[in-house]
Tab-separated table of C-alpha atoms and ligand atoms in Angstrom:
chain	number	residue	atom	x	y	z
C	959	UNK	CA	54.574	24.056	41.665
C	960	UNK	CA	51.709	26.851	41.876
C	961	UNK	CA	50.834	28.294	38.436
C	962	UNK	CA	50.646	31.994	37.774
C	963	UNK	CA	48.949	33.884	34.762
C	964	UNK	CA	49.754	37.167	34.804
C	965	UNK	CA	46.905	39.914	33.298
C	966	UNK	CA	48.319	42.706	31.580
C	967	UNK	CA	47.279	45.457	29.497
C	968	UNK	CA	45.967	49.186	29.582
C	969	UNK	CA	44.343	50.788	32.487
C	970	UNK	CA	41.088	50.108	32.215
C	971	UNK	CA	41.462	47.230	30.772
C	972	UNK	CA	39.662	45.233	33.121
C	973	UNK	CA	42.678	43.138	34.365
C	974	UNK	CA	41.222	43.249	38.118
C	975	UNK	CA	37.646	42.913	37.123
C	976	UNK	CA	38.251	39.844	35.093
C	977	UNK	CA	40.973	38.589	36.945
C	978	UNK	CA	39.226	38.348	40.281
C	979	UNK	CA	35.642	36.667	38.384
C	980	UNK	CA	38.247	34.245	36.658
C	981	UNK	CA	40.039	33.808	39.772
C	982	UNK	CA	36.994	32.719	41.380
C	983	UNK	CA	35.303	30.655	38.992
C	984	UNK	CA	38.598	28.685	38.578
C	985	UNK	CA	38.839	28.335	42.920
C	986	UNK	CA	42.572	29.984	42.093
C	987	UNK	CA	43.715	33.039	43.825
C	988	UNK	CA	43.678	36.242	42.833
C	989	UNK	CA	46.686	38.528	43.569
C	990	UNK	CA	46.311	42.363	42.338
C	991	UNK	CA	49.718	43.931	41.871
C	992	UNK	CA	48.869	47.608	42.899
C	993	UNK	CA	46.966	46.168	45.932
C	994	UNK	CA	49.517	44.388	46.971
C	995	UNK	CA	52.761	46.768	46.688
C	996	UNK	CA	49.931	49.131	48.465
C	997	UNK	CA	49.517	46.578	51.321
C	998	UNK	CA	53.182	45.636	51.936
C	999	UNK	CA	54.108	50.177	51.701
C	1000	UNK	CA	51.283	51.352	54.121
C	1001	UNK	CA	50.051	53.600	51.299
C	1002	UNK	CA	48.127	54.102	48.314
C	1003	UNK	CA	49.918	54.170	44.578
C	1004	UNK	CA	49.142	57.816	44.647
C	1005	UNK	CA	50.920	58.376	47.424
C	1006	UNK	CA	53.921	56.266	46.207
C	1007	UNK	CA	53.918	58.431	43.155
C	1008	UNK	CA	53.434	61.132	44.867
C	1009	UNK	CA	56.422	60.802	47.707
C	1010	UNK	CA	59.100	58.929	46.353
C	1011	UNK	CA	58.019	59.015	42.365
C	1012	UNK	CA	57.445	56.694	39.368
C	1013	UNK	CA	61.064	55.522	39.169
C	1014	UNK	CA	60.926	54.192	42.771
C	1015	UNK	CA	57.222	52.768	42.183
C	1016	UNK	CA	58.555	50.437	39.271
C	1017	UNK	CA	61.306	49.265	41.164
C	1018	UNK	CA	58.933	47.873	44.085
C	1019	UNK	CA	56.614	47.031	41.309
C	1020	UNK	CA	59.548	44.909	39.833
C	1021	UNK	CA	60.325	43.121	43.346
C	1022	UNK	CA	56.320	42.404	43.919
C	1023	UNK	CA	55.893	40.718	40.471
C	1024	UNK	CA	59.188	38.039	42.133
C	1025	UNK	CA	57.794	37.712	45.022
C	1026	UNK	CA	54.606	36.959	44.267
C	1027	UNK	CA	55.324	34.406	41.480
C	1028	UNK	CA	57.559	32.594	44.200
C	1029	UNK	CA	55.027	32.452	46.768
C	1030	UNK	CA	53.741	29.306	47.546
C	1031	UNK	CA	49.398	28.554	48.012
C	1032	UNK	CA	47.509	27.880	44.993
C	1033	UNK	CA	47.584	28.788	41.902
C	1034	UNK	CA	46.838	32.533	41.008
C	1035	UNK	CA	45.583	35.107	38.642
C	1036	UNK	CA	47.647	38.270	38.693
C	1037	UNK	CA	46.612	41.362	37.784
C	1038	UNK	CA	49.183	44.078	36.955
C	1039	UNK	CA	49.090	47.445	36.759
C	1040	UNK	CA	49.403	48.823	33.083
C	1041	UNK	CA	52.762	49.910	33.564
C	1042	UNK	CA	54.755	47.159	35.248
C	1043	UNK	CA	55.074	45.051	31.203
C	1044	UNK	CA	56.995	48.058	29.856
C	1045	UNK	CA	59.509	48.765	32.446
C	1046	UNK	CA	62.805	47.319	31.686
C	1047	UNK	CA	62.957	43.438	31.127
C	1048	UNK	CA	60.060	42.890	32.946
C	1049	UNK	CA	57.561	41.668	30.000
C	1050	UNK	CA	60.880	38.885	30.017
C	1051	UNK	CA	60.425	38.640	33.719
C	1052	UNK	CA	57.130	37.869	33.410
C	1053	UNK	CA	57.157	35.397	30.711
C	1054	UNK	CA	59.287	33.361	32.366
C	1055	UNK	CA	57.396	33.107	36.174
C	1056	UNK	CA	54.149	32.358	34.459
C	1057	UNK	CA	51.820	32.500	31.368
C	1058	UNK	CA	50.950	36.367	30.221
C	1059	UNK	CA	47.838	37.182	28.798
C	1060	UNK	CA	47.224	40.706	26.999
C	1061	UNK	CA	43.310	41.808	27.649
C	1062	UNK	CA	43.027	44.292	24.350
C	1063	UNK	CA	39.531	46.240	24.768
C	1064	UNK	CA	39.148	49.028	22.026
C	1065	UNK	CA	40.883	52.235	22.625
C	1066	UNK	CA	36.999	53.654	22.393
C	1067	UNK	CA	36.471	51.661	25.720
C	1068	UNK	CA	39.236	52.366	27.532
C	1069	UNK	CA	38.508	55.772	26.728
C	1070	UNK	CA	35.302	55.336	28.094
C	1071	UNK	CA	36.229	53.626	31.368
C	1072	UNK	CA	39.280	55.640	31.777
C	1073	UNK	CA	37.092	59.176	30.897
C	1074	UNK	CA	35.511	58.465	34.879
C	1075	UNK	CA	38.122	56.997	36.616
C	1076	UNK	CA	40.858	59.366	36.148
C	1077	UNK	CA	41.313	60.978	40.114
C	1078	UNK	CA	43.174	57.552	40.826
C	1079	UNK	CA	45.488	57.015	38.399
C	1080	UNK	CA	48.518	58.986	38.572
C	1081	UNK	CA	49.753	58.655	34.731
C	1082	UNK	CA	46.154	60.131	33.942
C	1083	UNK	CA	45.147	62.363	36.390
C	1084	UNK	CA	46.384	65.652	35.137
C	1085	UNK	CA	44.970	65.042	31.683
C	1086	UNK	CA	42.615	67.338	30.365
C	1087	UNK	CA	38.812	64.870	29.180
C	1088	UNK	CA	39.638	67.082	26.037
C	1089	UNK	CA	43.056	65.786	25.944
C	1090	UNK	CA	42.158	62.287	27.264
C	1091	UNK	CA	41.342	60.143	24.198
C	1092	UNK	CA	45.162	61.566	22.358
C	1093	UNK	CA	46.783	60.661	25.441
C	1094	UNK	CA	45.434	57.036	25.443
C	1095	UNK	CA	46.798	56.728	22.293
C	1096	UNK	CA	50.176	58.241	22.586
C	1097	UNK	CA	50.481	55.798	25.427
C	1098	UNK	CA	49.098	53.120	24.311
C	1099	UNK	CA	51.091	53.171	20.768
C	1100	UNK	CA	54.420	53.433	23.106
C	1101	UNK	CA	53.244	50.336	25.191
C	1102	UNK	CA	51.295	47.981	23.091
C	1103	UNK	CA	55.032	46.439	21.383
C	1104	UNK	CA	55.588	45.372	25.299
C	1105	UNK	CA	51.979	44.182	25.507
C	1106	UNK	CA	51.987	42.571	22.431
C	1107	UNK	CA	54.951	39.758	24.138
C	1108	UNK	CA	52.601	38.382	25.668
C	1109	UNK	CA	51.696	34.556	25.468
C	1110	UNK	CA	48.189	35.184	24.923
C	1111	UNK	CA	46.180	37.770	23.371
C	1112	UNK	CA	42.549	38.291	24.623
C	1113	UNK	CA	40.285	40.830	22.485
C	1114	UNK	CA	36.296	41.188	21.463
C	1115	UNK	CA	34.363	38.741	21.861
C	1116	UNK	CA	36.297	36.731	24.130
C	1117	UNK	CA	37.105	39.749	26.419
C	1118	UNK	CA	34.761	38.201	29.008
C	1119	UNK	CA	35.001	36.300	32.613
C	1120	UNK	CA	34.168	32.539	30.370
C	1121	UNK	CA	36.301	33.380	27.743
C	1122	UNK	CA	39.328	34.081	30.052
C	1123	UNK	CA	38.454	31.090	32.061
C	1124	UNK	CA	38.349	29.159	28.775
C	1125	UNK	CA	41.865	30.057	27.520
C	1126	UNK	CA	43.057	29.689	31.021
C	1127	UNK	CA	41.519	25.649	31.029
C	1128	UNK	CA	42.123	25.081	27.426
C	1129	UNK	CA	45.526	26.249	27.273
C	1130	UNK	CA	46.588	24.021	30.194
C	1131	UNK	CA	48.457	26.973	31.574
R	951	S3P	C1	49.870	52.520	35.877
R	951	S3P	C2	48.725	51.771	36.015
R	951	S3P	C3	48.071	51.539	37.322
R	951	S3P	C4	49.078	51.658	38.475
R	951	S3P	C5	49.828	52.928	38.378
R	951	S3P	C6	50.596	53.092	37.052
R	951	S3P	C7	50.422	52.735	34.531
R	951	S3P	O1	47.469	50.242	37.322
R	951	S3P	O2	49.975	50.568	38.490
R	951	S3P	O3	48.911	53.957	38.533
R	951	S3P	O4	51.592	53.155	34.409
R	951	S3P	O5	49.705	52.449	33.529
R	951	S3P	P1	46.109	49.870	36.504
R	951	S3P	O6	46.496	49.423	35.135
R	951	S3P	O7	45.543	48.760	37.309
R	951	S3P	O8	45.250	51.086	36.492
């Protein structure tokens, strides 16, 4: 049976980033959630948002985490978007089809990452920068308890592509 570990966290939080460098270094595969409910609707999350709104988008976002756990191939790093942990069961969903591990920057660099990459991210986007670094906070207090489920947590120093790959070997995921 294929192994999953599911990334999850903020946005920003470097779930792709690391995931995919882990991914690789490992010879798993790398599965991005967001890509891949992207792929299978012919458009981008924006759009999603946009057309059919968030309540739709966590419903496929619910079906995609399934199906990919129950795909077959090799094993595979998931990355989620920061979202799909705090939508109903899901963080129980996801503990049970794989290992979770919570990447935990600082709220000073997400604020920093997330200050430049706003345009794409729908639960950002409107923001004021003024208003930005409150936001992150507000959200991030309302989401960390789901977070915070997880198997694993991952923070400074370790926050890295070898220290993921280390928990990922050591833990015998
Ligand atoms: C979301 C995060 C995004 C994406 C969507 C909603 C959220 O993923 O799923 O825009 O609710 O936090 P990233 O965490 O990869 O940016």
């Amino acid at each position: 049976m294929e192994k999953t570990v599911f990334l999850i966290g903020f946005m920003g939080a470097g779930k792709t980033t690391l995931g995919k460098s882990a991914a690789n270094a490992l010879s798993w595969d790398f599965v991005d959630l967001d890509h891949f409910i992207e792929a299978e609707a012919g458009k981008t999350i924006r759009e999603i948002f946009e057309q059919e709104g968030e309540k739709k988008f966590r419903e496929t976002e619910r079906e995609a985490l399934k199906q990919i756990a129950h795909s077959t191939g090799r094993n595979r790093i998931v990355a989620t978007g920061g979202g799909a942990p705090c939508f109903g069961d899901n963080m129980e969903l996801i503990n049970m089809l794989g290992i979770s591990i919570y990447l935990r920057p600082t709220t000073a660099t997400l604020y920093d990452r997330l200050r430049l990459q706003k345009a794409e991210r729908p639960m950002i986007r409107a923001v004021e920068d003024t208003d930005l670094p409150a936001h992150i906070e507000m959200l991030l207090s309302k989401r960390e308890p789901y977070y915070l489920k997880a198997h694993f947590v991952l923070e400074s120093p370790k926050l890295n592509t070898r220290g993921l790959v280390s928990l990922i070997e050591e833990t015998k995921v």
